[in-house]
PDB file of C-alpha atoms in Angstrom:
ATOM      1  CA  UNK Q   1      47.640 223.025-120.154  1.00  0.00           C
ATOM      2  CA  UNK Q   2      51.145 221.946-121.416  1.00  0.00           C
ATOM      3  CA  UNK Q   3      52.015 218.923-123.271  1.00  0.00           C
ATOM      4  CA  UNK Q   4      54.916 216.909-121.898  1.00  0.00           C
ATOM      5  CA  UNK Q   5      55.986 214.177-124.298  1.00  0.00           C
ATOM      6  CA  UNK Q   6      56.680 210.608-122.854  1.00  0.00           C
ATOM      7  CA  UNK Q   7      56.532 208.136-125.501  1.00  0.00           C
ATOM      8  CA  UNK Q   8      59.484 206.911-127.503  1.00  0.00           C
ATOM      9  CA  UNK Q   9      58.640 209.710-130.054  1.00  0.00           C
ATOM     10  CA  UNK Q  10      60.653 212.016-127.686  1.00  0.00           C
ATOM     11  CA  UNK Q  11      64.052 210.083-128.526  1.00  0.00           C
ATOM     12  CA  UNK Q  12      63.603 211.054-132.247  1.00  0.00           C
ATOM     13  CA  UNK Q  13      64.279 214.843-133.070  1.00  0.00           C
ATOM     14  CA  UNK Q  14      62.547 214.437-136.440  1.00  0.00           C
ATOM     15  CA  UNK Q  15      59.370 213.301-134.784  1.00  0.00           C
ATOM     16  CA  UNK Q  16      59.321 216.013-132.314  1.00  0.00           C
ATOM     17  CA  UNK Q  17      59.509 218.341-134.933  1.00  0.00           C
ATOM     18  CA  UNK Q  18      56.763 217.012-136.703  1.00  0.00           C
ATOM     19  CA  UNK Q  19      54.790 217.226-133.665  1.00  0.00           C
ATOM     20  CA  UNK Q  20      55.566 220.813-132.919  1.00  0.00           C
ATOM     21  CA  UNK Q  21      54.515 221.630-136.384  1.00  0.00           C
ATOM     22  CA  UNK Q  22      51.484 220.099-135.815  1.00  0.00           C
ATOM     23  CA  UNK Q  23      50.902 221.854-132.819  1.00  0.00           C
ATOM     24  CA  UNK Q  24      51.649 225.341-134.489  1.00  0.00           C
ATOM     25  CA  UNK Q  25      49.509 224.857-137.274  1.00  0.00           C
ATOM     26  CA  UNK Q  26      46.490 224.295-134.836  1.00  0.00           C
ATOM     27  CA  UNK Q  27      47.441 227.498-132.836  1.00  0.00           C
ATOM     28  CA  UNK Q  28      48.865 225.612-129.778  1.00  0.00           C
ATOM     29  CA  UNK Q  29      52.134 225.952-127.941  1.00  0.00           C
ATOM     30  CA  UNK Q  30      54.913 223.400-128.532  1.00  0.00           C
ATOM     31  CA  UNK Q  31      56.073 220.684-126.599  1.00  0.00           C
ATOM     32  CA  UNK Q  32      56.762 221.890-122.856  1.00  0.00           C
ATOM     33  CA  UNK Q  33      59.075 218.963-122.073  1.00  0.00           C
ATOM     34  CA  UNK Q  34      59.914 215.502-122.271  1.00  0.00           C
ATOM     35  CA  UNK Q  35      60.326 212.783-119.572  1.00  0.00           C
ATOM     36  CA  UNK Q  36      63.762 211.526-119.124  1.00  0.00           C
ATOM     37  CA  UNK Q  37      64.989 208.307-120.763  1.00  0.00           C
ATOM     38  CA  UNK Q  38      66.030 206.382-117.506  1.00  0.00           C
ATOM     39  CA  UNK Q  39      65.570 202.884-118.800  1.00  0.00           C
ATOM     40  CA  UNK Q  40      62.847 201.885-116.911  1.00  0.00           C
ATOM     41  CA  UNK Q  41      58.888 201.636-117.400  1.00  0.00           C
ATOM     42  CA  UNK Q  42      56.936 204.576-118.977  1.00  0.00           C
ATOM     43  CA  UNK Q  43      54.992 204.811-115.679  1.00  0.00           C
ATOM     44  CA  UNK Q  44      58.290 204.984-113.666  1.00  0.00           C
ATOM     45  CA  UNK Q  45      59.510 207.930-116.077  1.00  0.00           C
ATOM     46  CA  UNK Q  46      56.395 209.787-115.721  1.00  0.00           C
ATOM     47  CA  UNK Q  47      56.461 209.590-112.161  1.00  0.00           C
ATOM     48  CA  UNK Q  48      59.858 210.941-112.084  1.00  0.00           C
ATOM     49  CA  UNK Q  49      58.876 213.704-114.052  1.00  0.00           C
ATOM     50  CA  UNK Q  50      56.118 214.559-111.619  1.00  0.00           C
ATOM     51  CA  UNK Q  51      58.498 214.385-108.727  1.00  0.00           C
ATOM     52  CA  UNK Q  52      60.518 216.920-110.082  1.00  0.00           C
ATOM     53  CA  UNK Q  53      57.852 219.149-110.807  1.00  0.00           C
ATOM     54  CA  UNK Q  54      55.557 219.235-107.240  1.00  0.00           C
ATOM     55  CA  UNK Q  55      53.975 222.381-108.695  1.00  0.00           C
ATOM     56  CA  UNK Q  56      52.059 220.164-111.220  1.00  0.00           C
ATOM     57  CA  UNK Q  57      49.053 218.926-109.274  1.00  0.00           C
ATOM     58  CA  UNK Q  58      46.490 218.541-112.031  1.00  0.00           C
ATOM     59  CA  UNK Q  59      47.388 216.145-114.915  1.00  0.00           C
ATOM     60  CA  UNK Q  60      46.541 213.467-117.241  1.00  0.00           C
ATOM     61  CA  UNK Q  61      48.246 210.599-119.197  1.00  0.00           C
ATOM     62  CA  UNK Q  62      47.129 210.027-122.797  1.00  0.00           C
ATOM     63  CA  UNK Q  63      48.728 206.584-123.917  1.00  0.00           C
ATOM     64  CA  UNK Q  64      47.782 203.613-126.041  1.00  0.00           C
ATOM     65  CA  UNK Q  65      49.751 201.306-123.289  1.00  0.00           C
ATOM     66  CA  UNK Q  66      48.029 200.113-120.174  1.00  0.00           C
ATOM     67  CA  UNK Q  67      49.953 202.100-117.468  1.00  0.00           C
ATOM     68  CA  UNK Q  68      47.623 201.511-114.453  1.00  0.00           C
ATOM     69  CA  UNK Q  69      46.741 197.411-114.159  1.00  0.00           C
ATOM     70  CA  UNK Q  70      50.115 196.478-112.612  1.00  0.00           C
ATOM     71  CA  UNK Q  71      50.305 196.740-108.859  1.00  0.00           C
ATOM     72  CA  UNK Q  72      53.532 198.464-108.671  1.00  0.00           C
ATOM     73  CA  UNK Q  73      53.441 201.865-106.855  1.00  0.00           C
ATOM     74  CA  UNK Q  74      54.192 204.076-110.035  1.00  0.00           C
ATOM     75  CA  UNK Q  75      51.318 202.305-111.825  1.00  0.00           C
ATOM     76  CA  UNK Q  76      48.926 202.904-108.932  1.00  0.00           C
ATOM     77  CA  UNK Q  77      49.694 206.516-108.824  1.00  0.00           C
ATOM     78  CA  UNK Q  78      48.546 206.722-112.343  1.00  0.00           C
ATOM     79  CA  UNK Q  79      44.999 205.526-111.618  1.00  0.00           C
ATOM     80  CA  UNK Q  80      42.545 208.010-112.300  1.00  0.00           C
ATOM     81  CA  UNK Q  81      44.970 210.129-114.237  1.00  0.00           C
ATOM     82  CA  UNK Q  82      45.101 207.881-117.529  1.00  0.00           C
ATOM     83  CA  UNK Q  83      43.122 207.777-120.749  1.00  0.00           C
ATOM     84  CA  UNK Q  84      44.235 204.818-122.822  1.00  0.00           C
ATOM     85  CA  UNK Q  85      43.558 205.308-126.583  1.00  0.00           C
ATOM     86  CA  UNK Q  86      43.155 202.668-129.447  1.00  0.00           C
ATOM     87  CA  UNK Q  87      46.420 202.248-130.998  1.00  0.00           C
ATOM     88  CA  UNK Q  88      44.822 201.669-134.299  1.00  0.00           C
ATOM     89  CA  UNK Q  89      42.354 204.862-133.987  1.00  0.00           C
ATOM     90  CA  UNK Q  90      44.160 207.339-132.352  1.00  0.00           C
ATOM     91  CA  UNK Q  91      42.819 210.182-129.952  1.00  0.00           C
ATOM     92  CA  UNK Q  92      39.098 210.171-130.361  1.00  0.00           C
ATOM     93  CA  UNK Q  93      36.494 212.785-129.112  1.00  0.00           C
ATOM     94  CA  UNK Q  94      35.349 210.591-126.292  1.00  0.00           C
ATOM     95  CA  UNK Q  95      39.145 210.386-125.329  1.00  0.00           C
ATOM     96  CA  UNK Q  96      39.154 213.882-125.025  1.00  0.00           C
ATOM     97  CA  UNK Q  97      36.160 214.166-122.889  1.00  0.00           C
ATOM     98  CA  UNK Q  98      37.356 211.755-120.735  1.00  0.00           C
ATOM     99  CA  UNK Q  99      40.707 213.540-120.128  1.00  0.00           C
ATOM    100  CA  UNK Q 100      38.783 216.870-119.249  1.00  0.00           C
ATOM    101  CA  UNK Q 101      36.416 214.981-116.759  1.00  0.00           C
ATOM    102  CA  UNK Q 102      39.718 213.761-115.313  1.00  0.00           C
ATOM    103  CA  UNK Q 103      41.183 217.009-114.805  1.00  0.00           C
ATOM    104  CA  UNK Q 104      38.175 218.675-113.651  1.00  0.00           C
ATOM    105  CA  UNK Q 105      37.914 216.051-110.991  1.00  0.00           C
ATOM    106  CA  UNK Q 106      41.585 216.635-109.864  1.00  0.00           C
ATOM    107  CA  UNK Q 107      40.984 220.381-109.618  1.00  0.00           C
ATOM    108  CA  UNK Q 108      38.150 219.889-107.633  1.00  0.00           C
ATOM    109  CA  UNK Q 109      40.246 217.925-105.172  1.00  0.00           C
ATOM    110  CA  UNK Q 110      42.864 220.040-105.138  1.00  0.00           C
ATOM    111  CA  UNK Q 111      40.530 222.912-104.414  1.00  0.00           C
ATOM    112  CA  UNK Q 112      39.195 220.709-101.635  1.00  0.00           C
ATOM    113  CA  UNK Q 113      42.882 220.659-100.127  1.00  0.00           C
ATOM    114  CA  UNK Q 114      42.980 224.477-100.216  1.00  0.00           C
ATOM    115  CA  UNK Q 115      39.859 224.748 -98.442  1.00  0.00           C
ATOM    116  CA  UNK Q 116      41.408 222.475 -95.575  1.00  0.00           C
ATOM    117  CA  UNK Q 117      44.464 224.793 -95.428  1.00  0.00           C
ATOM    118  CA  UNK Q 118      42.450 227.893 -94.461  1.00  0.00           C
ATOM    119  CA  UNK Q 119      40.841 226.412 -91.508  1.00  0.00           C
ATOM    120  CA  UNK Q 120      42.293 228.350 -88.607  1.00  0.00           C
ATOM    121  CA  UNK Q 121      42.226 225.286 -86.210  1.00  0.00           C
ATOM    122  CA  UNK Q 122      41.235 221.424 -86.205  1.00  0.00           C
ATOM    123  CA  UNK Q 123      37.862 222.088 -83.945  1.00  0.00           C
ATOM    124  CA  UNK Q 124      36.596 224.403 -86.863  1.00  0.00           C
ATOM    125  CA  UNK Q 125      37.735 221.734 -89.405  1.00  0.00           C
ATOM    126  CA  UNK Q 126      36.338 218.828 -87.408  1.00  0.00           C
ATOM    127  CA  UNK Q 127      32.920 220.818 -86.874  1.00  0.00           C
ATOM    128  CA  UNK Q 128      32.648 221.720 -90.725  1.00  0.00           C
ATOM    129  CA  UNK Q 129      33.046 218.090 -91.830  1.00  0.00           C
ATOM    130  CA  UNK Q 130      29.932 217.012 -89.925  1.00  0.00           C
ATOM    131  CA  UNK Q 131      30.687 213.419 -89.601  1.00  0.00           C
ATOM    132  CA  UNK Q 132      29.386 212.894 -86.427  1.00  0.00           C
ATOM    133  CA  UNK Q 133      30.572 210.391 -83.798  1.00  0.00           C
ATOM    134  CA  UNK Q 134      33.758 208.966 -85.082  1.00  0.00           C
ATOM    135  CA  UNK Q 135      36.273 206.705 -82.754  1.00  0.00           C
ATOM    136  CA  UNK Q 136      39.250 208.254 -81.000  1.00  0.00           C
ATOM    137  CA  UNK Q 137      41.694 206.724 -83.211  1.00  0.00           C
ATOM    138  CA  UNK Q 138      39.809 208.046 -86.353  1.00  0.00           C
ATOM    139  CA  UNK Q 139      39.864 211.510 -84.730  1.00  0.00           C
ATOM    140  CA  UNK Q 140      43.427 211.298 -84.130  1.00  0.00           C
ATOM    141  CA  UNK Q 141      43.940 210.572 -87.743  1.00  0.00           C
ATOM    142  CA  UNK Q 142      41.602 213.465 -88.910  1.00  0.00           C
ATOM    143  CA  UNK Q 143      43.915 215.671 -86.503  1.00  0.00           C
ATOM    144  CA  UNK Q 144      46.883 214.462 -88.207  1.00  0.00           C
ATOM    145  CA  UNK Q 145      45.709 214.934 -91.823  1.00  0.00           C
ATOM    146  CA  UNK Q 146      44.800 218.625 -90.562  1.00  0.00           C
ATOM    147  CA  UNK Q 147      48.221 219.182 -89.020  1.00  0.00           C
ATOM    148  CA  UNK Q 148      50.058 217.607 -92.188  1.00  0.00           C
ATOM    149  CA  UNK Q 149      47.943 219.751 -94.817  1.00  0.00           C
ATOM    150  CA  UNK Q 150      48.303 223.148 -92.857  1.00  0.00           C
ATOM    151  CA  UNK Q 151      52.286 222.970 -92.414  1.00  0.00           C
ATOM    152  CA  UNK Q 152      52.669 225.068 -95.107  1.00  0.00           C
ATOM    153  CA  UNK Q 153      51.129 222.859 -97.288  1.00  0.00           C
ATOM    154  CA  UNK Q 154      54.147 220.107 -97.253  1.00  0.00           C
ATOM    155  CA  UNK Q 155      55.730 217.626 -94.649  1.00  0.00           C
ATOM    156  CA  UNK Q 156      58.832 218.092 -93.371  1.00  0.00           C
ATOM    157  CA  UNK Q 157      61.608 217.454 -96.193  1.00  0.00           C
ATOM    158  CA  UNK Q 158      63.901 214.499 -95.498  1.00  0.00           C
ATOM    159  CA  UNK Q 159      67.363 215.066 -95.935  1.00  0.00           C
ATOM    160  CA  UNK Q 160      69.187 212.531 -98.226  1.00  0.00           C
ATOM    161  CA  UNK Q 161      72.017 210.888 -96.847  1.00  0.00           C
ATOM    162  CA  UNK Q 162      75.505 211.252 -97.853  1.00  0.00           C
ATOM    163  CA  UNK Q 163      77.079 208.972-100.294  1.00  0.00           C
ATOM    164  CA  UNK Q 164      79.674 208.208 -97.807  1.00  0.00           C
ATOM    165  CA  UNK Q 165      77.219 207.019 -95.162  1.00  0.00           C
ATOM    166  CA  UNK Q 166      75.179 205.021 -97.717  1.00  0.00           C
ATOM    167  CA  UNK Q 167      78.711 203.209 -98.787  1.00  0.00           C
ATOM    168  CA  UNK Q 168      79.223 202.535 -95.061  1.00  0.00           C
ATOM    169  CA  UNK Q 169      75.848 201.201 -94.554  1.00  0.00           C
ATOM    170  CA  UNK Q 170      76.258 198.768 -97.354  1.00  0.00           C
ATOM    171  CA  UNK Q 171      79.522 197.623 -96.637  1.00  0.00           C
ATOM    172  CA  UNK Q 172      81.286 198.678 -99.541  1.00  0.00           C
ATOM    173  CA  UNK Q 173      84.850 199.200 -99.513  1.00  0.00           C
ATOM    174  CA  UNK Q 174      86.001 202.688 -99.221  1.00  0.00           C
ATOM    175  CA  UNK Q 175      88.567 202.462-102.253  1.00  0.00           C
ATOM    176  CA  UNK Q 176      85.361 202.270-104.342  1.00  0.00           C
ATOM    177  CA  UNK Q 177      83.813 205.643-103.019  1.00  0.00           C
ATOM    178  CA  UNK Q 178      87.316 207.074-103.846  1.00  0.00           C
ATOM    179  CA  UNK Q 179      86.917 205.560-107.453  1.00  0.00           C
ATOM    180  CA  UNK Q 180      83.339 207.050-107.594  1.00  0.00           C
ATOM    181  CA  UNK Q 181      84.753 210.508-106.372  1.00  0.00           C
ATOM    182  CA  UNK Q 182      87.613 210.160-109.058  1.00  0.00           C
ATOM    183  CA  UNK Q 183      84.978 209.778-111.782  1.00  0.00           C
ATOM    184  CA  UNK Q 184      82.936 212.757-110.520  1.00  0.00           C
ATOM    185  CA  UNK Q 185      80.284 210.505-108.957  1.00  0.00           C
ATOM    186  CA  UNK Q 186      80.557 211.405-105.655  1.00  0.00           C
ATOM    187  CA  UNK Q 187      77.551 212.522-104.339  1.00  0.00           C
ATOM    188  CA  UNK Q 188      74.040 210.747-103.583  1.00  0.00           C
ATOM    189  CA  UNK Q 189      72.378 213.490-106.086  1.00  0.00           C
ATOM    190  CA  UNK Q 190      74.707 212.724-108.836  1.00  0.00           C
ATOM    191  CA  UNK Q 191      74.748 208.926-108.686  1.00  0.00           C
ATOM    192  CA  UNK Q 192      71.257 208.805-108.566  1.00  0.00           C
ATOM    193  CA  UNK Q 193      70.698 210.942-111.905  1.00  0.00           C
ATOM    194  CA  UNK Q 194      73.165 208.693-113.836  1.00  0.00           C
ATOM    195  CA  UNK Q 195      70.724 206.993-116.520  1.00  0.00           C
ATOM    196  CA  UNK Q 196      70.816 203.323-116.173  1.00  0.00           C
ATOM    197  CA  UNK Q 197      71.427 200.888-117.429  1.00  0.00           C
ATOM    198  CA  UNK Q 198      73.444 202.100-120.230  1.00  0.00           C
ATOM    199  CA  UNK Q 199      75.286 205.264-118.604  1.00  0.00           C
ATOM    200  CA  UNK Q 200      75.391 203.431-115.437  1.00  0.00           C
ATOM    201  CA  UNK Q 201      77.041 200.364-116.788  1.00  0.00           C
ATOM    202  CA  UNK Q 202      79.570 202.539-118.817  1.00  0.00           C
ATOM    203  CA  UNK Q 203      80.314 205.101-116.100  1.00  0.00           C
ATOM    204  CA  UNK Q 204      80.154 203.136-113.017  1.00  0.00           C
ATOM    205  CA  UNK Q 205      80.425 199.348-113.556  1.00  0.00           C
ATOM    206  CA  UNK Q 206      83.430 199.593-115.781  1.00  0.00           C
ATOM    207  CA  UNK Q 207      85.541 201.548-113.170  1.00  0.00           C
ATOM    208  CA  UNK Q 208      88.726 200.393-112.111  1.00  0.00           C
ATOM    209  CA  UNK Q 209      90.241 200.762-108.685  1.00  0.00           C
ATOM    210  CA  UNK Q 210      92.639 199.907-106.500  1.00  0.00           C
ATOM    211  CA  UNK Q 211      91.433 197.670-103.339  1.00  0.00           C
ATOM    212  CA  UNK Q 212      94.478 198.241-101.456  1.00  0.00           C
ATOM    213  CA  UNK Q 213      95.251 194.149-101.533  1.00  0.00           C
ATOM    214  CA  UNK Q 214      98.858 194.953-103.243  1.00  0.00           C
ATOM    215  CA  UNK Q 215      97.894 193.565-106.497  1.00  0.00           C
ATOM    216  CA  UNK Q 216      97.159 197.249-107.896  1.00  0.00           C
ATOM    217  CA  UNK Q 217      94.317 198.283-109.608  1.00  0.00           C
ATOM    218  CA  UNK Q 218      91.793 195.909-111.292  1.00  0.00           C
ATOM    219  CA  UNK Q 219      88.259 196.071-112.825  1.00  0.00           C
ATOM    220  CA  UNK Q 220      85.378 195.265-110.615  1.00  0.00           C
ATOM    221  CA  UNK Q 221      84.242 191.584-109.400  1.00  0.00           C
ATOM    222  CA  UNK Q 222      80.869 190.475-109.866  1.00  0.00           C
ATOM    223  CA  UNK Q 223      79.927 190.925-106.358  1.00  0.00           C
ATOM    224  CA  UNK Q 224      81.346 194.639-106.168  1.00  0.00           C
ATOM    225  CA  UNK Q 225      79.154 195.250-109.230  1.00  0.00           C
ATOM    226  CA  UNK Q 226      76.051 194.194-107.211  1.00  0.00           C
ATOM    227  CA  UNK Q 227      76.934 196.404-104.539  1.00  0.00           C
ATOM    228  CA  UNK Q 228      77.133 199.686-106.828  1.00  0.00           C
ATOM    229  CA  UNK Q 229      73.737 198.563-108.391  1.00  0.00           C
ATOM    230  CA  UNK Q 230      72.423 198.311-104.651  1.00  0.00           C
ATOM    231  CA  UNK Q 231      73.856 201.418-103.900  1.00  0.00           C
ATOM    232  CA  UNK Q 232      72.414 203.310-106.957  1.00  0.00           C
ATOM    233  CA  UNK Q 233      69.035 202.077-106.122  1.00  0.00           C
ATOM    234  CA  UNK Q 234      69.652 203.664-102.325  1.00  0.00           C
ATOM    235  CA  UNK Q 235      70.618 206.751-104.053  1.00  0.00           C
ATOM    236  CA  UNK Q 236      67.700 207.070-106.209  1.00  0.00           C
ATOM    237  CA  UNK Q 237      65.360 206.191-103.217  1.00  0.00           C
ATOM    238  CA  UNK Q 238      67.151 209.014-100.802  1.00  0.00           C
ATOM    239  CA  UNK Q 239      66.608 211.728-103.290  1.00  0.00           C
ATOM    240  CA  UNK Q 240      62.977 210.768-103.849  1.00  0.00           C
ATOM    241  CA  UNK Q 241      63.683 209.368-107.628  1.00  0.00           C
ATOM    242  CA  UNK Q 242      61.743 206.173-108.975  1.00  0.00           C
ATOM    243  CA  UNK Q 243      63.512 202.974-108.727  1.00  0.00           C
ATOM    244  CA  UNK Q 244      66.081 202.004-111.533  1.00  0.00           C
ATOM    245  CA  UNK Q 245      66.436 198.861-113.454  1.00  0.00           C
ATOM    246  CA  UNK Q 246      67.936 197.127-110.571  1.00  0.00           C
ATOM    247  CA  UNK Q 247      65.128 197.354-107.854  1.00  0.00           C
ATOM    248  CA  UNK Q 248      61.428 196.732-107.828  1.00  0.00           C
ATOM    249  CA  UNK Q 249      61.133 199.213-105.143  1.00  0.00           C
ATOM    250  CA  UNK Q 250      59.667 202.564-106.029  1.00  0.00           C
ATOM    251  CA  UNK Q 251      61.070 205.811-103.867  1.00  0.00           C
ATOM    252  CA  UNK Q 252      58.815 206.924-101.397  1.00  0.00           C
ATOM    253  CA  UNK Q 253      60.393 210.249-100.366  1.00  0.00           C
ATOM    254  CA  UNK Q 254      58.553 212.529-102.680  1.00  0.00           C
ATOM    255  CA  UNK Q 255      55.701 213.113-100.280  1.00  0.00           C
ATOM    256  CA  UNK Q 256      51.843 213.466-100.719  1.00  0.00           C
ATOM    257  CA  UNK Q 257      50.629 215.846-103.412  1.00  0.00           C
ATOM    258  CA  UNK Q 258      46.980 215.369-103.123  1.00  0.00           C
ATOM    259  CA  UNK Q 259      44.180 215.267-100.242  1.00  0.00           C
ATOM    260  CA  UNK Q 260      43.811 211.676-100.631  1.00  0.00           C
ATOM    261  CA  UNK Q 261      47.567 211.025-100.634  1.00  0.00           C
ATOM    262  CA  UNK Q 262      47.645 213.089 -97.210  1.00  0.00           C
ATOM    263  CA  UNK Q 263      44.989 210.956 -96.038  1.00  0.00           C
ATOM    264  CA  UNK Q 264      46.730 207.929 -96.986  1.00  0.00           C
ATOM    265  CA  UNK Q 265      50.045 209.156 -95.222  1.00  0.00           C
ATOM    266  CA  UNK Q 266      48.389 209.814 -92.088  1.00  0.00           C
ATOM    267  CA  UNK Q 267      46.851 206.412 -91.912  1.00  0.00           C
ATOM    268  CA  UNK Q 268      42.881 207.508 -92.272  1.00  0.00           C
ATOM    269  CA  UNK Q 269      40.877 204.769 -93.020  1.00  0.00           C
ATOM    270  CA  UNK Q 270      39.545 204.348 -96.702  1.00  0.00           C
ATOM    271  CA  UNK Q 271      35.832 205.013 -95.815  1.00  0.00           C
ATOM    272  CA  UNK Q 272      36.469 208.085 -93.709  1.00  0.00           C
ATOM    273  CA  UNK Q 273      38.909 209.270 -96.140  1.00  0.00           C
ATOM    274  CA  UNK Q 274      36.375 209.362 -98.854  1.00  0.00           C
ATOM    275  CA  UNK Q 275      33.945 210.867 -96.738  1.00  0.00           C
ATOM    276  CA  UNK Q 276      36.286 213.770 -95.863  1.00  0.00           C
ATOM    277  CA  UNK Q 277      37.218 214.236 -99.623  1.00  0.00           C
ATOM    278  CA  UNK Q 278      33.451 214.409-100.491  1.00  0.00           C
ATOM    279  CA  UNK Q 279      32.683 216.756 -97.738  1.00  0.00           C
ATOM    280  CA  UNK Q 280      35.643 219.092 -98.655  1.00  0.00           C
ATOM    281  CA  UNK Q 281      34.873 218.893-102.473  1.00  0.00           C
ATOM    282  CA  UNK Q 282      31.288 220.037-101.710  1.00  0.00           C
ATOM    283  CA  UNK Q 283      32.515 222.829 -99.455  1.00  0.00           C
ATOM    284  CA  UNK Q 284      34.955 224.154-101.976  1.00  0.00           C
ATOM    285  CA  UNK Q 285      32.706 223.995-104.892  1.00  0.00           C
ATOM    286  CA  UNK Q 286      29.739 225.757-102.934  1.00  0.00           C
ATOM    287  CA  UNK Q 287      32.206 228.263-101.072  1.00  0.00           C
ATOM    288  CA  UNK Q 288      30.369 226.903 -97.614  1.00  0.00           C
ATOM    289  CA  UNK Q 289      33.386 227.527 -95.411  1.00  0.00           C
ATOM    290  CA  UNK Q 290      31.593 228.784 -92.286  1.00  0.00           C
TER     291      UNK Q 290
END
């Protein structure tokens, strides 16, 4: 296992050195990586890291913050992956045991997904599920699940729209796009990765531009700043990043990673989803693929 630091300690080099020294003294590898400081919630920063590392399929978050109670999509995504520690006592034996249990359960589901992917056709997959008679709509969802999971293990990627296309959709003057290009912020990906709010306000909201009204260059009006904030959020959504501080929405382009996420993506009903997951976990654990 690798350690990715997401707490505020990652922002203080001395504390990062202290942690690495503690790990070294115990024969452990140093901190593998740290989440980005995006100026948003910790849950969103963790999800942003996960979106950039799709190869990470088994993971657990250890934190003394409550990261799962809110109904925001990023918080919901962390459910079943979090161990909340006591801020006064720190990490306890029971916390470690829970973390190991969560990782074990995720690896079982990961094995279940791999089991599904080796079925040569939907008919054999359906027969091994042994679900009995199912409604035609449910059977169609099962077939969609099979097809989604067996298309090289991923859904078709969605290409991000160009910054020019987003500017036109939002009705932003082309002169503002030119100003962004002159500031080396002329692509959807680049603009989306500007840390907000501090860097975004410094690099974007303080731009001067010529609106071609005959009065020359000027600073941005409040309405123009709002438009650029909206553009920023659309850029983050387009490239699959969590929302910034100017939106309550969460990006939806990352795509499913787990068997349950694939099932939800194709609209499989919760009851049927859990039966499918349980059956495939059993087949994976017992190597019962016919």
